[in-house]
Amino acid sequence: MLVTMAEVLERAYEGNYGVTAPNIQNENMARSVINVAEELNAPMIVDINAWVHPDIPWLVGFVRDLAYRASVPVAINLDHGKTYEQVMLGIRSGFTSVMVDRSDMAYEDNVRETKEVVKMCTPLGISVEAELGHVGQGDNYDVDGISDLTVPAEARRFIDETGVDCLAVAVGTAHGRYKGTPHIDFDRLSAIRKAVGLVPLVLHGGSGTGDENLRKAVHSGIQKVNLATELVTAGKESMENYLENNPKWDKWRLMPAFDEGYSDRLAHYVRLFGQDGEAW
Ligand SMILES: [Zn+2]
């Protein structure tokens, strides 16, 4: 069943659980994600970046078809729409949600551009995610992990001014691999949750953040957790294991080995966040 991300996240808020948003790049990953969701009877958000595939409209059309036929609710979200063109491509491609990421701009510019996207998407029934504060890169963690964190009062104001459906916040996570140990500012996260009321919150940079941190983040008010690096790494390791154990490897078993590692890691997080059994 194809649904909007707003619906998935509203229910997650009410049900007090988190939802994984794995980034996919191709058919295999899309199938893995939806298979995991069906096996665990979980609602799911498929995240796709505009630049990861040469034919985004085709890929989104394919995922929409899988979602229609799935026994569980599936939302498809354009991850990090950095430009007007990417957001328009997202709308045309059939995403049920788009992220407009202007988190590297000044507050007023972020508001203005996010508002513009909300105005375009609302009549089309497409939900919108924006980012306030800036989630940086793990390989620059000593700087990015403590700078541009989300200010709770600004988060409230931003939501009121833009009308976004959910908000990605910077509370100490980072994209990619962490150089150093991740420290989540849980006091800040709780203060943001209190300030924004019922609006769902998103955590980018889930990979490598650690089970305890992520579980606590979900209990402190996060409804969506983005995951990319760690799932792909698990797929790669599973493929390497297969090759190591099978010197005369079968060419048709190589990709399935990747898919298995990717899926197992995703299933781990689905259970960790309590999203299993929550499909409707
Ligand atoms: Zn991100």
mmCIF file of C-alpha atoms and ligand atoms in Angstrom:
data_model
loop_
_atom_site.group_PDB
_atom_site.id
_atom_site.type_symbol
_atom_site.label_atom_id
_atom_site.label_comp_id
_atom_site.label_asym_id
_atom_site.label_seq_id
_atom_site.Cartn_x
_atom_site.Cartn_y
_atom_site.Cartn_z
ATOM 1 C CA MET A 1 0.000 0.000 0.000
ATOM 2 C CA LEU A 2 1.392 3.342 -1.065
ATOM 3 C CA VAL A 3 1.007 6.068 1.573
ATOM 4 C CA THR A 4 2.369 9.500 2.441
ATOM 5 C CA MET A 5 5.202 9.883 4.887
ATOM 6 C CA ALA A 6 3.071 12.218 7.003
ATOM 7 C CA GLU A 7 0.668 9.361 7.721
ATOM 8 C CA VAL A 8 3.476 6.925 8.590
ATOM 9 C CA LEU A 9 5.063 9.418 10.977
ATOM 10 C CA GLU A 10 1.837 10.575 12.634
ATOM 11 C CA ARG A 11 1.056 6.985 13.503
ATOM 12 C CA ALA A 12 4.620 6.434 14.746
ATOM 13 C CA TYR A 13 4.231 9.443 17.034
ATOM 14 C CA GLU A 14 0.909 8.164 18.393
ATOM 15 C CA GLY A 15 2.262 4.617 18.756
ATOM 16 C CA ASN A 16 5.524 5.744 20.344
ATOM 17 C CA TYR A 17 7.847 3.926 17.950
ATOM 18 C CA GLY A 18 10.397 4.899 15.284
ATOM 19 C CA VAL A 19 10.434 4.135 11.553
ATOM 20 C CA THR A 20 13.550 3.262 9.549
ATOM 21 C CA ALA A 21 14.165 5.190 6.333
ATOM 22 C CA PRO A 22 16.758 3.153 4.430
ATOM 23 C CA ASN A 23 18.362 4.815 1.401
ATOM 24 C CA ILE A 24 18.074 2.661 -1.682
ATOM 25 C CA GLN A 25 19.832 2.902 -5.028
ATOM 26 C CA ASN A 26 18.432 0.132 -7.225
ATOM 27 C CA GLU A 27 15.839 -2.570 -7.712
ATOM 28 C CA ASN A 28 17.524 -5.080 -5.396
ATOM 29 C CA MET A 29 17.681 -2.704 -2.451
ATOM 30 C CA ALA A 30 14.063 -1.672 -2.996
ATOM 31 C CA ARG A 31 12.956 -5.298 -2.976
ATOM 32 C CA SER A 32 15.052 -6.008 0.142
ATOM 33 C CA VAL A 33 13.492 -3.098 2.025
ATOM 34 C CA ILE A 34 9.920 -4.009 1.148
ATOM 35 C CA ASN A 35 10.536 -7.706 1.864
ATOM 36 C CA VAL A 36 11.827 -6.833 5.342
ATOM 37 C CA ALA A 37 8.788 -4.619 5.927
ATOM 38 C CA GLU A 38 6.417 -7.407 4.890
ATOM 39 C CA GLU A 39 8.220 -10.083 6.898
ATOM 40 C CA LEU A 40 8.076 -7.950 10.038
ATOM 41 C CA ASN A 41 4.652 -6.447 9.273
ATOM 42 C CA ALA A 42 6.138 -2.973 9.544
ATOM 43 C CA PRO A 43 5.280 0.360 7.917
ATOM 44 C CA MET A 44 8.277 1.539 5.880
ATOM 45 C CA ILE A 45 9.796 4.680 4.388
ATOM 46 C CA VAL A 46 11.983 4.241 1.293
ATOM 47 C CA ASP A 47 14.462 7.120 0.992
ATOM 48 C CA ILE A 48 16.057 7.921 -2.390
ATOM 49 C CA ASN A 49 18.598 10.612 -3.202
ATOM 50 C CA ALA A 50 18.125 12.343 -6.564
ATOM 51 C CA TRP A 51 21.684 11.637 -7.705
ATOM 52 C CA VAL A 52 22.019 7.883 -6.954
ATOM 53 C CA HIS A 53 20.361 6.568 -10.104
ATOM 54 C CA PRO A 54 20.466 7.762 -13.728
ATOM 55 C CA ASP A 55 16.685 7.398 -14.157
ATOM 56 C CA ILE A 56 14.903 8.529 -10.982
ATOM 57 C CA PRO A 57 11.390 8.586 -12.535
ATOM 58 C CA TRP A 58 11.830 4.948 -13.553
ATOM 59 C CA LEU A 59 13.192 3.920 -10.120
ATOM 60 C CA VAL A 60 10.406 5.695 -8.248
ATOM 61 C CA GLY A 61 7.819 4.192 -10.617
ATOM 62 C CA PHE A 62 9.254 0.763 -9.846
ATOM 63 C CA VAL A 63 9.148 1.355 -6.075
ATOM 64 C CA ARG A 64 5.588 2.696 -6.359
ATOM 65 C CA ASP A 65 4.596 -0.536 -8.104
ATOM 66 C CA LEU A 66 6.198 -2.622 -5.343
ATOM 67 C CA ALA A 67 4.484 -0.439 -2.746
ATOM 68 C CA TYR A 68 1.037 -0.849 -4.369
ATOM 69 C CA ARG A 69 1.431 -4.601 -4.214
ATOM 70 C CA ALA A 70 2.946 -4.690 -0.716
ATOM 71 C CA SER A 71 0.900 -5.940 2.233
ATOM 72 C CA VAL A 72 2.272 -3.108 4.396
ATOM 73 C CA PRO A 73 2.174 0.714 4.097
ATOM 74 C CA VAL A 74 5.148 2.167 2.192
ATOM 75 C CA ALA A 75 6.048 5.862 1.751
ATOM 76 C CA ILE A 76 8.650 7.009 -0.790
ATOM 77 C CA ASN A 77 10.671 10.061 0.185
ATOM 78 C CA LEU A 78 13.075 12.156 -1.865
ATOM 79 C CA ASP A 79 16.080 12.475 0.446
ATOM 80 C CA HIS A 80 17.995 15.795 0.559
ATOM 81 C CA GLY A 81 16.319 17.748 -2.234
ATOM 82 C CA LYS A 82 19.093 20.324 -2.436
ATOM 83 C CA THR A 83 17.888 22.315 -5.456
ATOM 84 C CA TYR A 84 14.623 23.495 -6.975
ATOM 85 C CA GLU A 85 15.295 21.133 -9.913
ATOM 86 C CA GLN A 86 15.711 18.103 -7.646
ATOM 87 C CA VAL A 87 12.467 18.863 -5.833
ATOM 88 C CA MET A 88 10.611 19.271 -9.140
ATOM 89 C CA LEU A 89 12.108 15.987 -10.366
ATOM 90 C CA GLY A 90 10.899 14.413 -7.123
ATOM 91 C CA ILE A 91 7.364 15.693 -7.587
ATOM 92 C CA ARG A 92 7.242 14.578 -11.212
ATOM 93 C CA SER A 93 8.700 11.165 -10.384
ATOM 94 C CA GLY A 94 5.909 10.263 -7.962
ATOM 95 C CA PHE A 95 7.512 10.498 -4.542
ATOM 96 C CA THR A 96 4.864 10.616 -1.795
ATOM 97 C CA SER A 97 7.133 12.904 0.212
ATOM 98 C CA VAL A 98 10.041 15.222 -0.529
ATOM 99 C CA MET A 99 12.755 16.602 1.675
ATOM 100 C CA VAL A 100 13.707 20.181 0.950
ATOM 101 C CA ASP A 101 17.171 20.630 2.431
ATOM 102 C CA ARG A 102 18.204 24.248 2.813
ATOM 103 C CA SER A 103 19.981 23.592 6.105
ATOM 104 C CA ASP A 104 23.189 25.218 4.874
ATOM 105 C CA MET A 105 21.365 28.532 4.343
ATOM 106 C CA ALA A 106 20.548 31.296 6.796
ATOM 107 C CA TYR A 107 17.327 30.818 8.789
ATOM 108 C CA GLU A 108 15.217 33.287 6.766
ATOM 109 C CA ASP A 109 16.344 31.802 3.431
ATOM 110 C CA ASN A 110 15.631 28.289 4.679
ATOM 111 C CA VAL A 111 12.107 29.406 5.686
ATOM 112 C CA ARG A 112 11.447 31.135 2.365
ATOM 113 C CA GLU A 113 12.561 28.208 0.189
ATOM 114 C CA THR A 114 10.927 25.553 2.363
ATOM 115 C CA LYS A 115 7.642 27.474 2.281
ATOM 116 C CA GLU A 116 7.774 27.550 -1.501
ATOM 117 C CA VAL A 117 8.089 23.732 -1.619
ATOM 118 C CA VAL A 118 5.278 23.261 0.924
ATOM 119 C CA LYS A 119 3.062 25.480 -1.253
ATOM 120 C CA MET A 120 3.783 23.297 -4.320
ATOM 121 C CA CYS A 121 3.449 19.942 -2.537
ATOM 122 C CA THR A 122 0.395 20.451 -0.334
ATOM 123 C CA PRO A 123 -2.183 20.554 -3.181
ATOM 124 C CA LEU A 124 -0.563 17.426 -4.651
ATOM 125 C CA GLY A 125 -0.881 15.485 -1.383
ATOM 126 C CA ILE A 126 2.895 15.176 -1.071
ATOM 127 C CA SER A 127 4.307 15.560 2.425
ATOM 128 C CA VAL A 128 7.392 17.688 3.092
ATOM 129 C CA GLU A 129 10.437 17.197 5.319
ATOM 130 C CA ALA A 130 12.830 20.095 5.969
ATOM 131 C CA GLU A 131 15.986 20.463 8.040
ATOM 132 C CA LEU A 132 16.799 23.098 10.623
ATOM 133 C CA GLY A 133 20.288 23.259 12.062
ATOM 134 C CA HIS A 134 22.684 21.281 9.917
ATOM 135 C CA VAL A 135 23.575 17.593 10.152
ATOM 136 C CA GLY A 136 27.172 17.413 8.909
ATOM 137 C CA GLN A 137 29.623 14.700 7.945
ATOM 138 C CA GLY A 138 31.024 12.015 10.231
ATOM 139 C CA ASP A 139 34.536 12.416 8.828
ATOM 140 C CA ASN A 140 34.481 16.001 10.150
ATOM 141 C CA TYR A 141 32.749 15.026 13.377
ATOM 142 C CA ASP A 142 34.883 16.985 15.833
ATOM 143 C CA VAL A 143 33.497 20.158 14.189
ATOM 144 C CA ASP A 144 30.195 19.033 12.641
ATOM 145 C CA GLY A 145 29.076 17.116 15.730
ATOM 146 C CA ILE A 146 28.855 20.252 17.843
ATOM 147 C CA SER A 147 28.095 23.032 15.363
ATOM 148 C CA ASP A 148 24.813 24.188 13.797
ATOM 149 C CA LEU A 149 22.717 22.194 16.247
ATOM 150 C CA THR A 150 18.969 22.829 16.194
ATOM 151 C CA VAL A 151 17.678 25.507 18.570
ATOM 152 C CA PRO A 152 14.360 24.349 20.140
ATOM 153 C CA ALA A 153 12.547 27.714 19.989
ATOM 154 C CA GLU A 154 13.636 28.199 16.370
ATOM 155 C CA ALA A 155 12.291 24.740 15.500
ATOM 156 C CA ARG A 156 8.836 25.769 16.731
ATOM 157 C CA ARG A 157 8.982 29.028 14.802
ATOM 158 C CA PHE A 158 10.233 27.289 11.658
ATOM 159 C CA ILE A 159 7.363 24.787 11.671
ATOM 160 C CA ASP A 160 4.797 27.551 12.235
ATOM 161 C CA GLU A 161 6.270 29.665 9.442
ATOM 162 C CA THR A 162 6.692 26.913 6.842
ATOM 163 C CA GLY A 163 3.959 24.358 7.552
ATOM 164 C CA VAL A 164 6.297 21.364 7.057
ATOM 165 C CA ASP A 165 5.016 17.901 7.956
ATOM 166 C CA CYS A 166 8.181 16.808 9.752
ATOM 167 C CA LEU A 167 11.547 18.260 10.674
ATOM 168 C CA ALA A 168 15.071 16.856 10.526
ATOM 169 C CA VAL A 169 17.091 18.066 13.504
ATOM 170 C CA ALA A 170 20.792 18.356 14.296
ATOM 171 C CA VAL A 171 21.437 16.940 17.773
ATOM 172 C CA GLY A 172 24.887 15.377 17.367
ATOM 173 C CA THR A 173 24.532 12.757 14.625
ATOM 174 C CA ALA A 174 26.421 12.960 11.311
ATOM 175 C CA HIS A 175 26.304 11.411 7.855
ATOM 176 C CA GLY A 176 28.605 8.581 6.776
ATOM 177 C CA ARG A 177 31.217 7.098 9.100
ATOM 178 C CA TYR A 178 31.995 8.770 12.411
ATOM 179 C CA LYS A 179 35.539 9.844 13.058
ATOM 180 C CA GLY A 180 35.339 9.605 16.841
ATOM 181 C CA THR A 181 32.488 8.598 19.110
ATOM 182 C CA PRO A 182 29.009 10.027 18.460
ATOM 183 C CA HIS A 183 27.515 12.061 21.287
ATOM 184 C CA ILE A 184 23.817 12.833 21.111
ATOM 185 C CA ASP A 185 22.554 15.933 22.896
ATOM 186 C CA PHE A 186 19.488 14.287 24.424
ATOM 187 C CA ASP A 187 18.588 17.348 26.514
ATOM 188 C CA ARG A 188 18.395 19.366 23.313
ATOM 189 C CA LEU A 189 16.335 16.665 21.606
ATOM 190 C CA SER A 190 13.851 16.547 24.501
ATOM 191 C CA ALA A 191 13.600 20.346 24.478
ATOM 192 C CA ILE A 192 12.908 20.307 20.708
ATOM 193 C CA ARG A 193 10.264 17.602 21.144
ATOM 194 C CA LYS A 194 8.580 19.703 23.844
ATOM 195 C CA ALA A 195 8.759 22.857 21.701
ATOM 196 C CA VAL A 196 7.281 21.353 18.523
ATOM 197 C CA GLY A 197 4.368 19.481 20.074
ATOM 198 C CA LEU A 198 2.991 16.761 17.809
ATOM 199 C CA VAL A 199 5.181 17.367 14.751
ATOM 200 C CA PRO A 200 7.275 14.294 13.832
ATOM 201 C CA LEU A 201 11.075 14.642 14.065
ATOM 202 C CA VAL A 202 13.707 13.043 11.840
ATOM 203 C CA LEU A 203 17.226 11.899 12.691
ATOM 204 C CA HIS A 204 19.733 11.829 9.823
ATOM 205 C CA GLY A 205 23.029 9.979 10.181
ATOM 206 C CA GLY A 206 21.705 6.865 11.926
ATOM 207 C CA SER A 207 24.596 4.678 10.730
ATOM 208 C CA GLY A 208 27.209 3.951 13.386
ATOM 209 C CA THR A 209 25.324 5.963 16.019
ATOM 210 C CA GLY A 210 24.830 2.825 18.115
ATOM 211 C CA ASP A 211 21.772 0.911 19.299
ATOM 212 C CA GLU A 212 21.575 2.542 22.709
ATOM 213 C CA ASN A 213 21.765 6.078 21.303
ATOM 214 C CA LEU A 214 19.191 5.337 18.617
ATOM 215 C CA ARG A 215 16.789 3.580 20.960
ATOM 216 C CA LYS A 216 17.027 6.512 23.351
ATOM 217 C CA ALA A 217 16.562 8.989 20.475
ATOM 218 C CA VAL A 218 13.339 7.231 19.445
ATOM 219 C CA HIS A 219 12.130 7.347 23.049
ATOM 220 C CA SER A 220 13.101 11.024 23.278
ATOM 221 C CA GLY A 221 10.897 12.051 20.360
ATOM 222 C CA ILE A 222 12.399 10.901 17.022
ATOM 223 C CA GLN A 223 9.949 9.215 14.610
ATOM 224 C CA LYS A 224 12.153 8.633 11.537
ATOM 225 C CA VAL A 225 15.753 7.421 11.403
ATOM 226 C CA ASN A 226 17.709 7.655 8.126
ATOM 227 C CA LEU A 227 20.109 4.792 7.426
ATOM 228 C CA ALA A 228 22.440 4.363 4.460
ATOM 229 C CA THR A 229 26.140 3.715 5.171
ATOM 230 C CA GLU A 230 25.658 0.940 7.708
ATOM 231 C CA LEU A 231 23.205 -1.042 5.576
ATOM 232 C CA VAL A 232 25.424 -0.891 2.497
ATOM 233 C CA THR A 233 28.448 -1.845 4.612
ATOM 234 C CA ALA A 234 26.568 -4.882 5.948
ATOM 235 C CA GLY A 235 25.750 -5.876 2.365
ATOM 236 C CA LYS A 236 29.376 -5.489 1.317
ATOM 237 C CA GLU A 237 30.601 -7.585 4.260
ATOM 238 C CA SER A 238 28.080 -10.303 3.537
ATOM 239 C CA MET A 239 29.283 -10.400 -0.074
ATOM 240 C CA GLU A 240 32.915 -10.603 1.092
ATOM 241 C CA ASN A 241 32.037 -13.463 3.453
ATOM 242 C CA TYR A 242 30.367 -15.340 0.654
ATOM 243 C CA LEU A 243 33.452 -14.941 -1.570
ATOM 244 C CA GLU A 244 35.795 -15.999 1.221
ATOM 245 C CA ASN A 245 33.794 -19.132 1.959
ATOM 246 C CA ASN A 246 33.196 -19.993 -1.693
ATOM 247 C CA PRO A 247 36.439 -19.759 -3.699
ATOM 248 C CA LYS A 248 34.563 -21.111 -6.763
ATOM 249 C CA TRP A 249 31.817 -18.594 -6.290
ATOM 250 C CA ASP A 250 28.597 -18.735 -8.247
ATOM 251 C CA LYS A 251 27.982 -15.498 -10.147
ATOM 252 C CA TRP A 252 24.248 -15.695 -9.412
ATOM 253 C CA ARG A 253 24.833 -15.866 -5.660
ATOM 254 C CA LEU A 254 26.915 -12.699 -5.387
ATOM 255 C CA MET A 255 24.155 -10.056 -5.450
ATOM 256 C CA PRO A 256 21.832 -12.113 -3.227
ATOM 257 C CA ALA A 257 24.678 -12.257 -0.675
ATOM 258 C CA PHE A 258 24.725 -8.448 -0.639
ATOM 259 C CA ASP A 259 20.947 -8.292 -0.306
ATOM 260 C CA GLU A 260 20.998 -10.719 2.613
ATOM 261 C CA GLY A 261 23.487 -8.643 4.625
ATOM 262 C CA TYR A 262 21.646 -5.414 3.799
ATOM 263 C CA SER A 263 18.280 -6.914 4.787
ATOM 264 C CA ASP A 264 19.490 -8.474 8.040
ATOM 265 C CA ARG A 265 20.916 -5.151 9.210
ATOM 266 C CA LEU A 266 17.724 -3.317 8.313
ATOM 267 C CA ALA A 267 15.602 -5.922 10.117
ATOM 268 C CA HIS A 268 17.721 -5.350 13.220
ATOM 269 C CA TYR A 269 16.761 -1.670 13.253
ATOM 270 C CA VAL A 270 13.099 -2.310 12.474
ATOM 271 C CA ARG A 271 12.959 -4.397 15.647
ATOM 272 C CA LEU A 272 15.083 -1.953 17.653
ATOM 273 C CA PHE A 273 12.721 0.946 16.903
ATOM 274 C CA GLY A 274 9.589 -1.112 17.608
ATOM 275 C CA GLN A 275 8.159 -0.613 14.144
ATOM 276 C CA ASP A 276 7.590 -4.362 13.621
ATOM 277 C CA GLY A 277 3.945 -5.389 13.878
ATOM 278 C CA GLU A 278 2.785 -1.760 13.419
ATOM 279 C CA ALA A 279 1.518 -2.065 9.813
ATOM 280 C CA TRP A 280 -2.125 -1.191 9.227
HETATM 281 ZN ZN ZN B 1 20.743 13.043 5.547
#
